[in-house]
Amino acid sequence: QVQLVESGGGLVQPGGSLRLSCAASVNIFSFKNMDWYRQTAGSQRELVATIFRDGMITYADSVKGRFTISRDNAKNTVCLQMNSLKLEDTAVYYCRAELWNGGFYWGQGTQVTVSS
């Protein structure tokens, strides 16, 4: 059973930074890609950033230039560095690992609150 454990969420003021981590229980190179999603109450989960096995990276337009996804292969961890945070970045952030057969695993989520 694959486990994804997120950490690093918290309360930050607008303009501040947070770094989220997602630790996988298996080698992350077994996945097609790993993603960060976010969700606010009453809304669908929104794809924030993706890092593919070959290293290609994509971002949602709303976070381009502010967020950076990266991975640490030795630690089987994917991180999301979030800078210049805005009120609208407040959400529960989820890590997802997609398999080559189209299946996927989710983490439990970590709350990010941007508030003055």
PDB file of C-alpha atoms in Angstrom:
ATOM      1  CA  GLN A   1       0.000   0.000   0.000  1.00  0.00           C
ATOM      2  CA  VAL A   2       1.467   3.315  -1.080  1.00  0.00           C
ATOM      3  CA  GLN A   3       1.339   6.112   1.450  1.00  0.00           C
ATOM      4  CA  LEU A   4       1.784   9.818   0.780  1.00  0.00           C
ATOM      5  CA  VAL A   5       2.260  12.049   3.800  1.00  0.00           C
ATOM      6  CA  GLU A   6       2.091  15.816   3.435  1.00  0.00           C
ATOM      7  CA  SER A   7       3.566  18.283   5.867  1.00  0.00           C
ATOM      8  CA  GLY A   8       4.485  21.947   6.083  1.00  0.00           C
ATOM      9  CA  GLY A   9       1.100  23.640   6.063  1.00  0.00           C
ATOM     10  CA  GLY A  10       0.201  26.408   8.437  1.00  0.00           C
ATOM     11  CA  LEU A  11      -0.817  30.023   8.887  1.00  0.00           C
ATOM     12  CA  VAL A  12       1.094  32.716   7.015  1.00  0.00           C
ATOM     13  CA  GLN A  13       0.570  36.378   6.256  1.00  0.00           C
ATOM     14  CA  PRO A  14       0.002  37.624   2.710  1.00  0.00           C
ATOM     15  CA  GLY A  15       3.322  37.877   0.917  1.00  0.00           C
ATOM     16  CA  GLY A  16       4.841  35.161   3.055  1.00  0.00           C
ATOM     17  CA  SER A  17       6.199  31.755   2.149  1.00  0.00           C
ATOM     18  CA  LEU A  18       5.589  28.132   3.036  1.00  0.00           C
ATOM     19  CA  ARG A  19       7.213  24.918   1.911  1.00  0.00           C
ATOM     20  CA  LEU A  20       5.071  21.801   1.643  1.00  0.00           C
ATOM     21  CA  SER A  21       6.542  18.317   1.540  1.00  0.00           C
ATOM     22  CA  CYS A  22       5.059  15.030   0.384  1.00  0.00           C
ATOM     23  CA  ALA A  23       6.899  11.935   1.499  1.00  0.00           C
ATOM     24  CA  ALA A  24       6.156   8.721  -0.388  1.00  0.00           C
ATOM     25  CA  SER A  25       6.511   5.245   1.085  1.00  0.00           C
ATOM     26  CA  VAL A  26       7.921   3.939  -2.195  1.00  0.00           C
ATOM     27  CA  ASN A  27      10.394   5.076  -4.820  1.00  0.00           C
ATOM     28  CA  ILE A  28       8.835   8.116  -6.496  1.00  0.00           C
ATOM     29  CA  PHE A  29      10.333   7.080  -9.829  1.00  0.00           C
ATOM     30  CA  SER A  30       7.729   4.309  -9.908  1.00  0.00           C
ATOM     31  CA  PHE A  31       5.115   6.979 -10.614  1.00  0.00           C
ATOM     32  CA  LYS A  32       4.280   8.582 -13.946  1.00  0.00           C
ATOM     33  CA  ASN A  33       4.037  11.953 -12.262  1.00  0.00           C
ATOM     34  CA  MET A  34       3.395  13.596  -8.928  1.00  0.00           C
ATOM     35  CA  ASP A  35       1.092  16.522  -8.402  1.00  0.00           C
ATOM     36  CA  TRP A  36       0.011  19.088  -5.899  1.00  0.00           C
ATOM     37  CA  TYR A  37      -3.692  19.901  -5.816  1.00  0.00           C
ATOM     38  CA  ARG A  38      -5.623  22.269  -3.590  1.00  0.00           C
ATOM     39  CA  GLN A  39      -9.234  22.468  -2.525  1.00  0.00           C
ATOM     40  CA  THR A  40     -11.388  25.027  -0.785  1.00  0.00           C
ATOM     41  CA  ALA A  41     -14.728  24.293   0.839  1.00  0.00           C
ATOM     42  CA  GLY A  42     -17.444  23.754  -1.737  1.00  0.00           C
ATOM     43  CA  SER A  43     -15.030  23.624  -4.661  1.00  0.00           C
ATOM     44  CA  GLN A  44     -13.423  20.889  -6.714  1.00  0.00           C
ATOM     45  CA  ARG A  45      -9.774  20.096  -6.293  1.00  0.00           C
ATOM     46  CA  GLU A  46      -7.605  22.296  -8.456  1.00  0.00           C
ATOM     47  CA  LEU A  47      -4.348  21.116 -10.003  1.00  0.00           C
ATOM     48  CA  VAL A  48      -1.564  23.401  -8.860  1.00  0.00           C
ATOM     49  CA  ALA A  49       1.663  21.827 -10.107  1.00  0.00           C
ATOM     50  CA  THR A  50       2.952  18.625 -11.680  1.00  0.00           C
ATOM     51  CA  ILE A  51       6.392  17.090 -11.946  1.00  0.00           C
ATOM     52  CA  PHE A  52       6.735  14.249 -14.419  1.00  0.00           C
ATOM     53  CA  ARG A  53       9.131  11.350 -14.157  1.00  0.00           C
ATOM     54  CA  ASP A  54      11.305  12.873 -16.899  1.00  0.00           C
ATOM     55  CA  GLY A  55      11.539  16.107 -14.940  1.00  0.00           C
ATOM     56  CA  MET A  56       9.091  18.165 -16.956  1.00  0.00           C
ATOM     57  CA  ILE A  57       7.115  20.574 -14.792  1.00  0.00           C
ATOM     58  CA  THR A  58       3.828  22.373 -15.288  1.00  0.00           C
ATOM     59  CA  TYR A  59       1.976  24.931 -13.181  1.00  0.00           C
ATOM     60  CA  ALA A  60      -1.483  26.403 -12.968  1.00  0.00           C
ATOM     61  CA  ASP A  61      -1.529  29.952 -14.297  1.00  0.00           C
ATOM     62  CA  SER A  62      -2.607  31.217 -10.885  1.00  0.00           C
ATOM     63  CA  VAL A  63       0.669  30.127  -9.259  1.00  0.00           C
ATOM     64  CA  LYS A  64       3.234  30.569 -12.035  1.00  0.00           C
ATOM     65  CA  GLY A  65       6.207  32.576 -10.891  1.00  0.00           C
ATOM     66  CA  ARG A  66       5.280  32.117  -7.227  1.00  0.00           C
ATOM     67  CA  PHE A  67       5.270  28.357  -6.615  1.00  0.00           C
ATOM     68  CA  THR A  68       8.024  25.872  -7.360  1.00  0.00           C
ATOM     69  CA  ILE A  69       7.634  22.091  -7.381  1.00  0.00           C
ATOM     70  CA  SER A  70      10.717  19.966  -6.877  1.00  0.00           C
ATOM     71  CA  ARG A  71      11.694  16.476  -5.819  1.00  0.00           C
ATOM     72  CA  ASP A  72      14.342  14.835  -3.698  1.00  0.00           C
ATOM     73  CA  ASN A  73      14.893  11.418  -5.191  1.00  0.00           C
ATOM     74  CA  ALA A  74      16.971  10.146  -2.302  1.00  0.00           C
ATOM     75  CA  LYS A  75      14.212  10.972   0.178  1.00  0.00           C
ATOM     76  CA  ASN A  76      11.298  10.007  -2.106  1.00  0.00           C
ATOM     77  CA  THR A  77       9.861  13.431  -1.459  1.00  0.00           C
ATOM     78  CA  VAL A  78       8.187  16.056  -3.591  1.00  0.00           C
ATOM     79  CA  CYS A  79       8.055  19.615  -2.335  1.00  0.00           C
ATOM     80  CA  LEU A  80       6.073  22.722  -3.162  1.00  0.00           C
ATOM     81  CA  GLN A  81       7.774  26.015  -2.346  1.00  0.00           C
ATOM     82  CA  MET A  82       5.133  28.704  -2.143  1.00  0.00           C
ATOM     83  CA  ASN A  83       6.230  32.324  -2.206  1.00  0.00           C
ATOM     84  CA  SER A  84       4.340  35.617  -2.369  1.00  0.00           C
ATOM     85  CA  LEU A  85       1.292  33.910  -0.915  1.00  0.00           C
ATOM     86  CA  LYS A  86      -2.084  35.504  -1.453  1.00  0.00           C
ATOM     87  CA  LEU A  87      -5.349  35.237   0.442  1.00  0.00           C
ATOM     88  CA  GLU A  88      -6.748  33.181  -2.401  1.00  0.00           C
ATOM     89  CA  ASP A  89      -4.053  30.542  -1.920  1.00  0.00           C
ATOM     90  CA  THR A  90      -5.824  29.458   1.268  1.00  0.00           C
ATOM     91  CA  ALA A  91      -6.858  25.836   0.810  1.00  0.00           C
ATOM     92  CA  VAL A  92      -6.166  22.275   1.795  1.00  0.00           C
ATOM     93  CA  TYR A  93      -3.214  21.119  -0.299  1.00  0.00           C
ATOM     94  CA  TYR A  94      -3.027  17.507  -1.412  1.00  0.00           C
ATOM     95  CA  CYS A  95      -0.240  15.466  -2.894  1.00  0.00           C
ATOM     96  CA  ARG A  96      -1.135  12.951  -5.597  1.00  0.00           C
ATOM     97  CA  ALA A  97       0.913  10.251  -7.252  1.00  0.00           C
ATOM     98  CA  GLU A  98      -0.254   8.993 -10.648  1.00  0.00           C
ATOM     99  CA  LEU A  99       0.544   5.488 -11.813  1.00  0.00           C
ATOM    100  CA  TRP A 100       1.377   4.454 -15.352  1.00  0.00           C
ATOM    101  CA  ASN A 101      -1.926   2.533 -15.540  1.00  0.00           C
ATOM    102  CA  GLY A 102      -3.917   5.676 -14.769  1.00  0.00           C
ATOM    103  CA  GLY A 103      -4.527   4.905 -11.122  1.00  0.00           C
ATOM    104  CA  PHE A 104      -3.442   7.258  -8.395  1.00  0.00           C
ATOM    105  CA  TYR A 105      -2.886   7.734  -4.698  1.00  0.00           C
ATOM    106  CA  TRP A 106      -3.744  10.752  -2.562  1.00  0.00           C
ATOM    107  CA  GLY A 107      -2.211  12.101   0.588  1.00  0.00           C
ATOM    108  CA  GLN A 108      -4.330  13.203   3.521  1.00  0.00           C
ATOM    109  CA  GLY A 109      -3.901  16.922   2.853  1.00  0.00           C
ATOM    110  CA  THR A 110      -2.374  19.817   4.729  1.00  0.00           C
ATOM    111  CA  GLN A 111      -4.086  23.120   5.500  1.00  0.00           C
ATOM    112  CA  VAL A 112      -2.583  26.350   4.235  1.00  0.00           C
ATOM    113  CA  THR A 113      -4.148  29.536   5.540  1.00  0.00           C
ATOM    114  CA  VAL A 114      -3.079  32.943   4.276  1.00  0.00           C
ATOM    115  CA  SER A 115      -4.417  35.651   6.524  1.00  0.00           C
ATOM    116  CA  SER A 116      -3.380  38.974   8.003  1.00  0.00           C
TER     117      SER A 116
END
